[in-house]
Coordinates of C-alpha atoms in Angstrom, one line a residue:
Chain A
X538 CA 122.5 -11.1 120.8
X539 CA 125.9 -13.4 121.3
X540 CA 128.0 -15.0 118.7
X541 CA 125.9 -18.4 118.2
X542 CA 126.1 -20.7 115.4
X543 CA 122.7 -19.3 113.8
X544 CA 124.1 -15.8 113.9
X545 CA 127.4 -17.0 112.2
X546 CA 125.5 -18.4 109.4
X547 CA 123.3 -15.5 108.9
X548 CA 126.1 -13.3 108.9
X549 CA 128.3 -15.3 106.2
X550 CA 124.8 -15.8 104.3
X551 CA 124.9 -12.1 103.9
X552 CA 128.2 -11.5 102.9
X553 CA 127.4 -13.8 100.0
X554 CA 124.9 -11.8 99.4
X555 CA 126.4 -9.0 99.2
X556 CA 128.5 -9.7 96.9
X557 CA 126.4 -11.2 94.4
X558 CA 124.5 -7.4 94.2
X559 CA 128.4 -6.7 93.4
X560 CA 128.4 -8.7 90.4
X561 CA 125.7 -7.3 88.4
X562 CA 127.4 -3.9 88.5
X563 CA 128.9 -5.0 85.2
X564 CA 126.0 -6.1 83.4
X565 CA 124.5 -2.4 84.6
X566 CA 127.1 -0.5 83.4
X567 CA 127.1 -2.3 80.3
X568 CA 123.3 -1.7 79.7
X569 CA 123.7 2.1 80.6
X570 CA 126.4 2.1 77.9
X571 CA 124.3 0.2 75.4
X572 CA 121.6 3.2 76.0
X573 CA 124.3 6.0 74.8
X574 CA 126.0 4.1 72.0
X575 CA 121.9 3.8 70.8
X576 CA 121.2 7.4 71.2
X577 CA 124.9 8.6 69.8
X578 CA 124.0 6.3 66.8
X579 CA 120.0 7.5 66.4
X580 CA 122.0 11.0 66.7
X581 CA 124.5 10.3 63.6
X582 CA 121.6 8.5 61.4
X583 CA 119.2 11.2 61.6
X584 CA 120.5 14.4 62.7
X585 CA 124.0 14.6 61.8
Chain B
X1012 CA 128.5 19.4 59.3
X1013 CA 132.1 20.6 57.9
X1014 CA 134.7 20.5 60.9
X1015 CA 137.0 23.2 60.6
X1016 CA 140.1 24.3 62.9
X1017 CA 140.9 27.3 64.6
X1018 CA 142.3 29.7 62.0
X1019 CA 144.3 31.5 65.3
X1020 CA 146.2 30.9 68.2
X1021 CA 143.8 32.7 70.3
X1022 CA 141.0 30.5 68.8
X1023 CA 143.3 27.3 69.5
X1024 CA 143.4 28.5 73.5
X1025 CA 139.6 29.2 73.4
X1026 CA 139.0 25.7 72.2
X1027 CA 141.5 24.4 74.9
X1028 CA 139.2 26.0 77.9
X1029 CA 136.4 25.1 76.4
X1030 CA 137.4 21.7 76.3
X1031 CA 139.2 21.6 79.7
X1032 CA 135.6 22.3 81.2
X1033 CA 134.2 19.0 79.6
X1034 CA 137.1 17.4 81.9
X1035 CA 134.7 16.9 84.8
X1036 CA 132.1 15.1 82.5
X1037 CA 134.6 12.8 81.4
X1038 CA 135.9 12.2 85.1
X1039 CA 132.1 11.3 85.7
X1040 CA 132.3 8.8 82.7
X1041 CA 135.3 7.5 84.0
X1042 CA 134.0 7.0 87.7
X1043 CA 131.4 4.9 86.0
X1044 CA 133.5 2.5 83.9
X1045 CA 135.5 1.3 87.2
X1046 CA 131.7 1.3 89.1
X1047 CA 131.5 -1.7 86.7
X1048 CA 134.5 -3.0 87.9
X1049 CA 134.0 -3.2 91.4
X1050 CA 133.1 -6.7 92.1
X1051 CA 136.9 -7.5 91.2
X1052 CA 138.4 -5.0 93.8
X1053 CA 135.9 -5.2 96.7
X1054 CA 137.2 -6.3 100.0
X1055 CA 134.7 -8.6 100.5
X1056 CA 136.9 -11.2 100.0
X1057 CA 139.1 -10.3 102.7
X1058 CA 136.3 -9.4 105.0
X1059 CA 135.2 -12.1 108.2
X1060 CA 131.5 -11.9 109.1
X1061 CA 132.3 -13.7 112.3
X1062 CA 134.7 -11.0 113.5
X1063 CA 132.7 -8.9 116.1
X1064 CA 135.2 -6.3 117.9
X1065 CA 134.0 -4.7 120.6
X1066 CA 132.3 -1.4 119.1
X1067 CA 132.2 1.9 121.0
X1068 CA 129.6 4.4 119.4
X1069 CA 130.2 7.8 119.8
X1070 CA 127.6 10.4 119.5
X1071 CA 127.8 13.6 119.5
X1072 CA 124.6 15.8 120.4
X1073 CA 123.6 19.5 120.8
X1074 CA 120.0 19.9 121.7
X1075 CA 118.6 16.7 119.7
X1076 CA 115.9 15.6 121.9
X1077 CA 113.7 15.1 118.4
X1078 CA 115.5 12.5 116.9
X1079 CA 117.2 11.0 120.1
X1080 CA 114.8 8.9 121.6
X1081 CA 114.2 6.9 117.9
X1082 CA 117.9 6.8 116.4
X1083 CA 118.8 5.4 120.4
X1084 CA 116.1 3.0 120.5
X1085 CA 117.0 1.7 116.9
X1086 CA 121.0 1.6 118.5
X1087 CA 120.1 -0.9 121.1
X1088 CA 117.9 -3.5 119.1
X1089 CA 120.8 -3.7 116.2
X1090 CA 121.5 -7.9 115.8
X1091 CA 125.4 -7.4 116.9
X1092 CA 126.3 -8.9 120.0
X1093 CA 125.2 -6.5 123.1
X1094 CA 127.8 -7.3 125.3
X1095 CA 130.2 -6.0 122.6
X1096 CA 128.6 -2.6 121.9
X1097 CA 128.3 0.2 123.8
X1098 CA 127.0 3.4 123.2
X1099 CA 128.8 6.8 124.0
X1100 CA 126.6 9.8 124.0
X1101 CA 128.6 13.2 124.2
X1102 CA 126.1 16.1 125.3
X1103 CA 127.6 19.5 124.0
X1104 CA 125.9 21.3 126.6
X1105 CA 122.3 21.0 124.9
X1106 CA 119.7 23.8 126.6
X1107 CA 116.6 21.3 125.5
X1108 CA 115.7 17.9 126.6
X1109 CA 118.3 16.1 125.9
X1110 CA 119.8 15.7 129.0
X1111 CA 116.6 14.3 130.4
X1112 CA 115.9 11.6 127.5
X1113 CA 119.7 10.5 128.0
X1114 CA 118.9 10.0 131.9
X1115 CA 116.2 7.9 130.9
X1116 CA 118.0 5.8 128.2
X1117 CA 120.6 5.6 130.6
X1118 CA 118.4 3.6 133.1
X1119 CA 116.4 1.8 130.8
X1120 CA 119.6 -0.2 129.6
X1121 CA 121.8 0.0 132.4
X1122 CA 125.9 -0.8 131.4
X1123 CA 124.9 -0.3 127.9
X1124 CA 124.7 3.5 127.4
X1125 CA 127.6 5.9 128.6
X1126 CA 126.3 9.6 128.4
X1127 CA 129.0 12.6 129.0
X1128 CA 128.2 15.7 129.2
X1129 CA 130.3 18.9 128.0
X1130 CA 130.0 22.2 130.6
X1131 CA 131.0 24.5 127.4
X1132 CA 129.6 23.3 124.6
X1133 CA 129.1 25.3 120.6
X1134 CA 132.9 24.5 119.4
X1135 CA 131.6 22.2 116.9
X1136 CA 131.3 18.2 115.9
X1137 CA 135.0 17.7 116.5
X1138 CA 135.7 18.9 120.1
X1139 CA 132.5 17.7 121.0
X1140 CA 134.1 13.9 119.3
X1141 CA 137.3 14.3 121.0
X1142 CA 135.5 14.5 124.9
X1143 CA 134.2 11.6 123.6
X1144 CA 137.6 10.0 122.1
X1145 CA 139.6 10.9 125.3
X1146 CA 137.1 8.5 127.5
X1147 CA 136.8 5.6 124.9
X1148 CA 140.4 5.3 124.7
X1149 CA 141.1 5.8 128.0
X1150 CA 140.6 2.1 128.6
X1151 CA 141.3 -1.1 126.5
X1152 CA 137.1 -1.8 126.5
X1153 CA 136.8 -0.8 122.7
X1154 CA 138.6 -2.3 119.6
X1155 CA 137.2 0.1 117.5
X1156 CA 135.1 3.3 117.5
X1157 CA 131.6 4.2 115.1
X1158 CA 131.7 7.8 114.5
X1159 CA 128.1 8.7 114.1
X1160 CA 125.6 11.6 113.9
X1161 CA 122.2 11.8 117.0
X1162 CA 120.0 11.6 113.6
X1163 CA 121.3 8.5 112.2
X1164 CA 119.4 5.4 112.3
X1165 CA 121.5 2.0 110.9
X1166 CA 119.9 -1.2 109.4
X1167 CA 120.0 -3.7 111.9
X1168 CA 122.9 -5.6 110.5
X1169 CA 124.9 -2.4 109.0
X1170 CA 127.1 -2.7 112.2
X1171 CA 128.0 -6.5 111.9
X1172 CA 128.9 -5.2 107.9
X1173 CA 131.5 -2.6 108.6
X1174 CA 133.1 -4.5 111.0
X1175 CA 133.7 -7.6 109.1
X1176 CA 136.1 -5.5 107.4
X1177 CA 138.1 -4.9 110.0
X1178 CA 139.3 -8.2 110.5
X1179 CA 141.5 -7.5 108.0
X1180 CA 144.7 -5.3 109.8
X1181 CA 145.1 -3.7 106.5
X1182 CA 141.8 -1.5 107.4
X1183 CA 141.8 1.4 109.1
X1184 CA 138.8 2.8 109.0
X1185 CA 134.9 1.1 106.7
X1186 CA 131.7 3.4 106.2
X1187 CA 128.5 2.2 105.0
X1188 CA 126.5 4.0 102.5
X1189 CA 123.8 6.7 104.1
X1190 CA 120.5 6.8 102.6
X1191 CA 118.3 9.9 102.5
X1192 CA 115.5 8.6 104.2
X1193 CA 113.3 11.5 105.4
X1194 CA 109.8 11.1 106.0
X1195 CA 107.4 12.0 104.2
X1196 CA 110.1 12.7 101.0
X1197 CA 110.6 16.5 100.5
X1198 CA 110.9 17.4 97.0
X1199 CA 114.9 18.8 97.8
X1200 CA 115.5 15.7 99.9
X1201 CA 114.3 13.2 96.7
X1202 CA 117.1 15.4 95.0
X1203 CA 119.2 14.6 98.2
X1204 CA 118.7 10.8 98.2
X1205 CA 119.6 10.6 94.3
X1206 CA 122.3 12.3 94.4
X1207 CA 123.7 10.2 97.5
X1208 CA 123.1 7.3 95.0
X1209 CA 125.9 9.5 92.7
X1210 CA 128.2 10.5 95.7
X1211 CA 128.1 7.0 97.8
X1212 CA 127.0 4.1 95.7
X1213 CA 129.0 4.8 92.8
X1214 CA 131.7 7.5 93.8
X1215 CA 132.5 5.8 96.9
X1216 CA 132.9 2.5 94.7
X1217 CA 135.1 3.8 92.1
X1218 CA 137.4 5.1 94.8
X1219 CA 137.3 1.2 96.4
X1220 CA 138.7 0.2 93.1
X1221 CA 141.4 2.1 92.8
X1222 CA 142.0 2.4 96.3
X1223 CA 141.9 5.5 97.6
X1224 CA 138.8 6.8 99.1
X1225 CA 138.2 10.8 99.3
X1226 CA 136.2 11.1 102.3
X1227 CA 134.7 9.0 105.2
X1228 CA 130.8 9.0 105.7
X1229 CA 130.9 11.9 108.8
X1230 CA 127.7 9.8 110.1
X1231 CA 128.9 6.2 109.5
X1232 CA 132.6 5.6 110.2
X1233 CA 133.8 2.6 112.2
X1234 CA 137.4 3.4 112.8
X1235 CA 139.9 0.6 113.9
X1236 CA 141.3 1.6 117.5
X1237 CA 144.8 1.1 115.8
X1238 CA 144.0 3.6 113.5
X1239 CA 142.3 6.1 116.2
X1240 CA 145.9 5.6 118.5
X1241 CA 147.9 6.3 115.5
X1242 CA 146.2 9.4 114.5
X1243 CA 146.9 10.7 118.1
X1244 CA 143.2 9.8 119.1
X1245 CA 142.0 12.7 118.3
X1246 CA 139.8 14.3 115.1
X1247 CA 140.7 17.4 113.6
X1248 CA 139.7 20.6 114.6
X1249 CA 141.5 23.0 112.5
X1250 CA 139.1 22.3 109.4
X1251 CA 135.2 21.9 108.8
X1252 CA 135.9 18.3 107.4
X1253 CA 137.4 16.6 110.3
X1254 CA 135.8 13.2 108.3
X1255 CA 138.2 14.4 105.7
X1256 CA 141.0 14.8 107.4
X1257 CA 140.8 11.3 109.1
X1258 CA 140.8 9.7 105.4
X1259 CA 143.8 11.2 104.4
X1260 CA 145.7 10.7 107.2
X1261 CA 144.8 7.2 107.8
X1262 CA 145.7 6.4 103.8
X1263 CA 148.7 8.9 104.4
X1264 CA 149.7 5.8 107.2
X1265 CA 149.4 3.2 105.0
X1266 CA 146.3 1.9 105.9
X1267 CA 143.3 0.7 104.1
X1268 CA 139.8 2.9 104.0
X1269 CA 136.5 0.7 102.8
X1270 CA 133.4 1.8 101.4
X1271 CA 130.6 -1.3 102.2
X1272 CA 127.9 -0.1 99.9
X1273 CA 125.3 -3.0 101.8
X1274 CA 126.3 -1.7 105.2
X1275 CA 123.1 1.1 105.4
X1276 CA 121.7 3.9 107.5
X1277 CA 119.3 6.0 107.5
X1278 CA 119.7 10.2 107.5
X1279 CA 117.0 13.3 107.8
X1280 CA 118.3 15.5 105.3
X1281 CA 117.4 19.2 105.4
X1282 CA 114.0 20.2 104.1
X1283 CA 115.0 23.8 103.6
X1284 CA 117.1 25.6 100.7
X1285 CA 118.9 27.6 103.3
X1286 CA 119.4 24.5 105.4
X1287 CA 121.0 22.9 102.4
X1288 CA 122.7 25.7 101.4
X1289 CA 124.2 26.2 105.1
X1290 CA 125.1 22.4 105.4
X1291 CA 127.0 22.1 102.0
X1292 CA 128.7 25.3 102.5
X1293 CA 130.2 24.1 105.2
X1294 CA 131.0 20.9 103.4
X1295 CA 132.2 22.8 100.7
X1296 CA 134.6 25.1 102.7
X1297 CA 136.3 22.0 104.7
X1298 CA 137.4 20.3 101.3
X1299 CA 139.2 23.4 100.4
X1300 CA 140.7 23.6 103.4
X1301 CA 141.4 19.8 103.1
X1302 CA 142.5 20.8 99.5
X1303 CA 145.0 23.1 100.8
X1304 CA 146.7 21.3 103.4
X1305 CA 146.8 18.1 101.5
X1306 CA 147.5 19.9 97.7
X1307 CA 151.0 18.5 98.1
X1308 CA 149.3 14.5 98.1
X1309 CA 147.6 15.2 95.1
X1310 CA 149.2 13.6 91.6
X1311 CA 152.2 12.4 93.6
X1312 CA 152.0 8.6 93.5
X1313 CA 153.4 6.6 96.3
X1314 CA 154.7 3.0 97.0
X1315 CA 152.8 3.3 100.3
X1316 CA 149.8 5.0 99.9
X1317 CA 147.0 5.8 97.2
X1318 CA 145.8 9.2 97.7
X1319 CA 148.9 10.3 95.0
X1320 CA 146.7 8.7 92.4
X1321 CA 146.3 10.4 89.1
X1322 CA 142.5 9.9 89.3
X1323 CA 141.6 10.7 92.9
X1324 CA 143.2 14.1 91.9
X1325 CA 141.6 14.7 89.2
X1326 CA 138.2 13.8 90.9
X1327 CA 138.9 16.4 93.9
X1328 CA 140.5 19.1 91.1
X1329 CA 137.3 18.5 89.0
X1330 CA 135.0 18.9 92.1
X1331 CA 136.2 22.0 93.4
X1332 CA 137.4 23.8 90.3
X1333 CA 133.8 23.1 88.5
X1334 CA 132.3 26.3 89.0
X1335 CA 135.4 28.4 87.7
X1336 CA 135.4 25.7 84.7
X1337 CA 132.1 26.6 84.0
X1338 CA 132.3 30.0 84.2
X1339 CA 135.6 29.7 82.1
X1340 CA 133.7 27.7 79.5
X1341 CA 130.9 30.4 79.2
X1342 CA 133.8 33.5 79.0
X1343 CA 135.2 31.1 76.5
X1344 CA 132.6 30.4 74.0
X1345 CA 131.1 34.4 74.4
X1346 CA 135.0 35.3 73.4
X1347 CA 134.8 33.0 70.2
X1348 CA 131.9 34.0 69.1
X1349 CA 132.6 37.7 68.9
X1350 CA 135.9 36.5 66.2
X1351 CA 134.2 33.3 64.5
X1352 CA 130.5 32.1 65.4
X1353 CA 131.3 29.1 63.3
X1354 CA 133.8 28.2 65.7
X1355 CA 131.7 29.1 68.8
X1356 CA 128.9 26.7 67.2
X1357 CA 131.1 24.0 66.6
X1358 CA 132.8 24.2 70.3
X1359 CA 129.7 24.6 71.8
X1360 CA 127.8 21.4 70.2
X1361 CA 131.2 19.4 71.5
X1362 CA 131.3 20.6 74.6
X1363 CA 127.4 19.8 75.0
X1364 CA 127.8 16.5 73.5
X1365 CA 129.7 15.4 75.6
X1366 CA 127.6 16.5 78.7
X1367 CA 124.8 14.9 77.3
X1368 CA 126.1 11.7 76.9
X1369 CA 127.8 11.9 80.3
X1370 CA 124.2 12.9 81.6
X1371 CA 122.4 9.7 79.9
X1372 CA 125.2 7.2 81.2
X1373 CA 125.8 8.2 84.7
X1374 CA 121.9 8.9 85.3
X1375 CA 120.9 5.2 84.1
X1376 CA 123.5 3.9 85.8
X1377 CA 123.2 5.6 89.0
X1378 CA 119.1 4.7 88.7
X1379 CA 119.9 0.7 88.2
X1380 CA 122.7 0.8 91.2
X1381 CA 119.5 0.7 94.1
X1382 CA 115.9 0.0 93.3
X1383 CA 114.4 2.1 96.1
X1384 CA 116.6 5.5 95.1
X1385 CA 115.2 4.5 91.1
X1386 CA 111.2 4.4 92.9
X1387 CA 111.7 7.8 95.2
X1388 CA 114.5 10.2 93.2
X1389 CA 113.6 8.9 89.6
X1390 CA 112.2 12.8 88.6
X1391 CA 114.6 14.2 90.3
X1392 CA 117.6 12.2 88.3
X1393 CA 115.8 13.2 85.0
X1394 CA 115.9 16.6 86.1
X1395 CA 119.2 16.9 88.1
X1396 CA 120.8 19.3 85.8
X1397 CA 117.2 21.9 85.4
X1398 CA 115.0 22.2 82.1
X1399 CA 117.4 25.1 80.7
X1400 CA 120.6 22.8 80.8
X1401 CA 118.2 19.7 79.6
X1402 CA 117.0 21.3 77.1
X1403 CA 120.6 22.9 75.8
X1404 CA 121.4 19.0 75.7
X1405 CA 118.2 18.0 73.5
X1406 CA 119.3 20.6 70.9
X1407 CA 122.7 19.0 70.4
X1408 CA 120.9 15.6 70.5
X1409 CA 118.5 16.5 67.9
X1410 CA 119.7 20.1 66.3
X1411 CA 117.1 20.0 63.7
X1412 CA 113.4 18.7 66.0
X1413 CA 114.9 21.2 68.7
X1414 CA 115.5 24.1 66.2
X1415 CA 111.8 23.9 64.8
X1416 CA 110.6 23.6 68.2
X1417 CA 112.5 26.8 69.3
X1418 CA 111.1 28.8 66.3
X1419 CA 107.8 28.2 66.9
X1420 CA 108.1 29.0 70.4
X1421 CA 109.9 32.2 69.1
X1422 CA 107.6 32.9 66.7
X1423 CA 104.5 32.1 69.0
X1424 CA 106.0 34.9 71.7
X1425 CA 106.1 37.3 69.0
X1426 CA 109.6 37.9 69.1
X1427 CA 109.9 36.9 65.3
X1428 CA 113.0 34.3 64.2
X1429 CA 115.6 36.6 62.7
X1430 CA 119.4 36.5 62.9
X1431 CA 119.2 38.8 65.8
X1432 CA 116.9 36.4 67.5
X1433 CA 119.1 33.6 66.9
X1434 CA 122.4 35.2 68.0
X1435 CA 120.8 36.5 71.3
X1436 CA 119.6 32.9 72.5
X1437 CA 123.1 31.1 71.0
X1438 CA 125.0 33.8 73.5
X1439 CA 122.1 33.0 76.0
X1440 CA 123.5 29.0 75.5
X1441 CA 126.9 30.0 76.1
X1442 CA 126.5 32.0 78.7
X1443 CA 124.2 29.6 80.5
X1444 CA 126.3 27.8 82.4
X1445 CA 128.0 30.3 84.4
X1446 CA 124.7 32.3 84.9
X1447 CA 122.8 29.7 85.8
X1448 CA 124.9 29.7 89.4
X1449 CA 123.5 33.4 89.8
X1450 CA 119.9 32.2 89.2
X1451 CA 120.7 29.5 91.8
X1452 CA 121.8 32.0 94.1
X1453 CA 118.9 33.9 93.8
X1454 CA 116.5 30.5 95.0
X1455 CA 119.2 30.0 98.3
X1456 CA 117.9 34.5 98.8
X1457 CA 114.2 33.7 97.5
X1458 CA 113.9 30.8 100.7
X1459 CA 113.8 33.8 103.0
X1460 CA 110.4 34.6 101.7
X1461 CA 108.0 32.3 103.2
X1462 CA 105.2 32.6 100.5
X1463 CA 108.2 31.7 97.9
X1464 CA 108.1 27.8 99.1
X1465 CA 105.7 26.4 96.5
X1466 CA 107.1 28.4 94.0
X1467 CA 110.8 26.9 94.7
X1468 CA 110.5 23.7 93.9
X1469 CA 109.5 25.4 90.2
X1470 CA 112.8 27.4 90.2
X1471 CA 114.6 24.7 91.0
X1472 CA 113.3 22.5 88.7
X1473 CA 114.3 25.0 85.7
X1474 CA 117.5 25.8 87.2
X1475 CA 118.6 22.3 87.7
X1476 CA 120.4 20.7 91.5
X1477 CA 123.4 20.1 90.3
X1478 CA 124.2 23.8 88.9
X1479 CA 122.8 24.9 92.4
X1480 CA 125.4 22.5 94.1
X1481 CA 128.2 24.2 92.0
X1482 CA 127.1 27.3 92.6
X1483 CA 127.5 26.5 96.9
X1484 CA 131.1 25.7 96.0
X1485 CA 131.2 28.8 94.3
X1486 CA 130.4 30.7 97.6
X1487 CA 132.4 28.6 99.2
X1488 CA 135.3 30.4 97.4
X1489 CA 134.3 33.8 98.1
X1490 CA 133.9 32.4 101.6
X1491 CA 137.4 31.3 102.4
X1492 CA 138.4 33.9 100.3
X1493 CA 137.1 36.7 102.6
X1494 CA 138.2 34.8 105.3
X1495 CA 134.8 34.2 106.5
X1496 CA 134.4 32.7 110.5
X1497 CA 134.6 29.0 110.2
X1498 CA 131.8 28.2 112.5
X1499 CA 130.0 25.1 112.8
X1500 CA 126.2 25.6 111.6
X1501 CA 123.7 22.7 113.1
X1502 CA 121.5 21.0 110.5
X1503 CA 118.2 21.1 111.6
X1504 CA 116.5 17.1 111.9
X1505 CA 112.9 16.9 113.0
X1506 CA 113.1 12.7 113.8
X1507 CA 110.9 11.9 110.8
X1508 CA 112.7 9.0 108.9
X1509 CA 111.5 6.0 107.5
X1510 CA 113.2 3.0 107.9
X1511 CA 112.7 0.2 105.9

């Protein structure tokens, strides 16, 4: 395969791409917190 | 629950180890937080998806006629421009059919496939790299060399990934993020593949963002020839992480190292306890050596590097000191409870605590950073750390559920629920997490009985992965202690991956 037009589109189309999967890291880590800061408070109502 | 201090200075120092060993948890944490953060400190905004160098692969290969003839094939239909990649095959003297299948790959695509053979071969992956290095750079053909391994099969455009990166002269060397991808899934290799997810996806992220990485992917490195020619065009042979080695030199030169978790490729990983147990051994005894050639690095910022960072360091102290923290923690709590119980309770439930909620984040996080490790690996995240250390957690989650569960078991067993009974399983708790390396031990001997397979997978479930890794680095100690041979043990690969 050589360097033409199509390929130079398909390859910045997945760069783009790429980094949009980068930008829901945040929103992840933010929902994995949500989980323990909803245990850790189900832990102090009930258990403590 | 009343919190009350150590009444003694000994109890004040008992409390500090105990705490020390809830360092690596909080590392974890902390390696999660700046996962978040990576979008910010990617180099994708520096990268150039029209920049094609001319790629050299190098492969080494010691009697891999299995997986050959696939992860080849796979090489030669990649969507990167042909006349700019060229694959170098370096036979270590292999006694089965390799030789033959290289003949043939050879003449099926003529100009495209260099195969060298070595006359001596059994020195391990990095002499058998160097033959290899000393013809690639020999002429001006290649602008930049993928170190790879015979079993590896990469995504069609994983290649076109990791070189974009390149483009920038800041980088010195990109790797792309292996997946476990062994077909059918082995229950150890569905442990493998999630905790790839831990060690790639999200390790190898946090390190992008604060710019330091701690070790190149040993079957997906694209190295800038720069780079190669400044490291003297040669990889390490004095250590069993020569992958290692390269990282910390090239950041040690100023240079750039890049994790591209969407560049992919596709590993075999061993199907065997003692395979595993061989494999990480070895990985376990080149980072101390790493550790104790570089030791000077760690902690020591520097205006022209990033491997001084205070949180690299505490990642690679964390890593390799976690079994003697754990067995620190155990002598620890079993000390405090012989002078104070109450205390030994109380810095038990912390230390736990903390665990657990380290456990809940990293594992949902890890789970949501790739769909198809969340589909395979899901059981095996749940039960990474084994039943026994699961269960500990669930009792400091929900002390009173958990306590009325463990009398009935108790009282269902016979065994009765007196003080006696109590005391022996709180000193079985404490003791837990050093032990539970012996019992981990014992499933690496147990593999040596064939009829013990099924059971395995049992043992290891209880036990828990992750106190079986710790347990490797353990050995790994007494290893280089001893002053064991450092020889290079082959992983065994069958061929069987699925790629998809």
């Amino acid at each position: 395969m050589s360097a033409t037009p199509e390929r130079l589109d398909a390859a910045a189309s997945a760069l783009n791409e790429d980094e949009a999967v980068e930008r829901w890291l945040l929103w992840k880590g933010m929902f994995s917190f949500a989980v323990v800061v909803g245990l850790a408070y189900v832990r102090m109502r009930w258990w403590l | 629950m009343t919190i009350t201090t150590p009444s003694t200075t000994f109890g004040w120092i008992l409390s500090a180890l105990i705490l020390i060993g809830a360092v690596p948890m909080l590392c974890s944490v902390f390696q999660f937080f700046l996962v978040a953060f990576h979008r910010w400190f990617s180099h994708y905004d520096k990268a150039a998806p029209a920049y094609t160098p001319r790629v050299a692969v190098l492969v080494p290969a010691w009697n891999e006629a299995l997986v050959l003839d696939f992860s080849v094939e796979r090489m030669m239909a990649l969507d990167y421009p042909q006349d700019r990649l060229r694959l170098v095959i370096v036979d270590d003297a292999s006694t089965d059919e390799t030789p033959t299948l290289l003949q043939q790959k050879q003449e099926r695509y003529p100009g495209r496939i260099v195969v060298l053979r070595r006359q001596q071969g059994g020195q391990g992956k990095s002499h058998t790299l160097n033959h290899g290095l000393d013809v690639i750079l020999d002429d001006d053909w290649a602008q930049a060399v993928l170190i790879t391994d015979a079993d590896v099969v990469f995504a069609p455009d994983a290649i076109a990934k990791l070189s974009r990166h390149l483009a920038d002269p800041e980088v010195g060397a990109v790797m792309g993020f292996i997946r476990e991808a062994s077909s059918p899934p082995h229950w150890l290799s569905r442990y493998i593949g999630y905790e790839y997810a831990t060690a790639q996806l999200a390790a190898r992220r946090a390190q992008n963002v604060v710019g330091a990485q701690a070790c190149l992917a040993g079957g997906a490195q694209l190295l800038s020839r720069d780079n190669l020619e400044a490291l003297g065009g040669r990889m390490d042979t004095a250590t069993l992480a020569e992958d290692t080695v390269t990282t910390f030199l090239t950041q040690m030169r100023g240079r750039k190292v890049i994790f591209d978790p969407n560049a992919q490729c596709f590993a075999e990983e061993p199907a065997s306890v003692t395979g595993l147990w061989k494999q990480r051994l070895r990985w376990s005894r080149g980072n101390l050596q790493v550790f104790r050639r570089f030791h000077s690095v760690f902690f020591r910022p520097s205006k022209t590097h990033h491997p001084g960072n205070a949180w690299l360091g505490l990642q690679w102290y964390s890593t390799l000191l976690l079994p003697a923290l754990m067995v620190l923690v155990s002598m620890a709590l079993i000390a405090m409870w012989l002078f104070d119980a109450g205390d030994a309770n109380l810095l038990f439930r912390i230390f736990w605590s903390i665990s657990a909620f380290a456990f809940v984040f990293t594992t949902i996080f890890t789970l949501t950073l790739d769909r198809r490790v969340a589909a395979r690996s899901w059981r095996q995240a749940f039960f990474f750390p084994g039943l026994i250390n699961l269960s500990i957690m669930a009792f400091v989650i929900a002390p009173g559920p958990m306590t009325d569960l463990i009398r009935m078991i108790c009282l269902g067993l016979g065994l009765g629920w007196t003080d006696q009974t109590r005391s022996f399983l709180a000193l079985f708790a404490y003791a837990w997490t050093s032990v539970c390396m012996v019992f981990s031990w014992l499933i690496f001997r147990l593999d040596r009985l064939t009829w013990m397979g099924p059971v395995l997978s049992v043992f290891m479930l209880v036990v828990g992965f992750g106190p079986f890794l710790c347990s490797i680095t353990f050995a790994a100690y007494i290893a280089q202690l001893r002053g064991a041979a450092t020889t290079w043990d082959k992983t065994e690969k069958t061929g069987k991956v699925a790629v998809s």
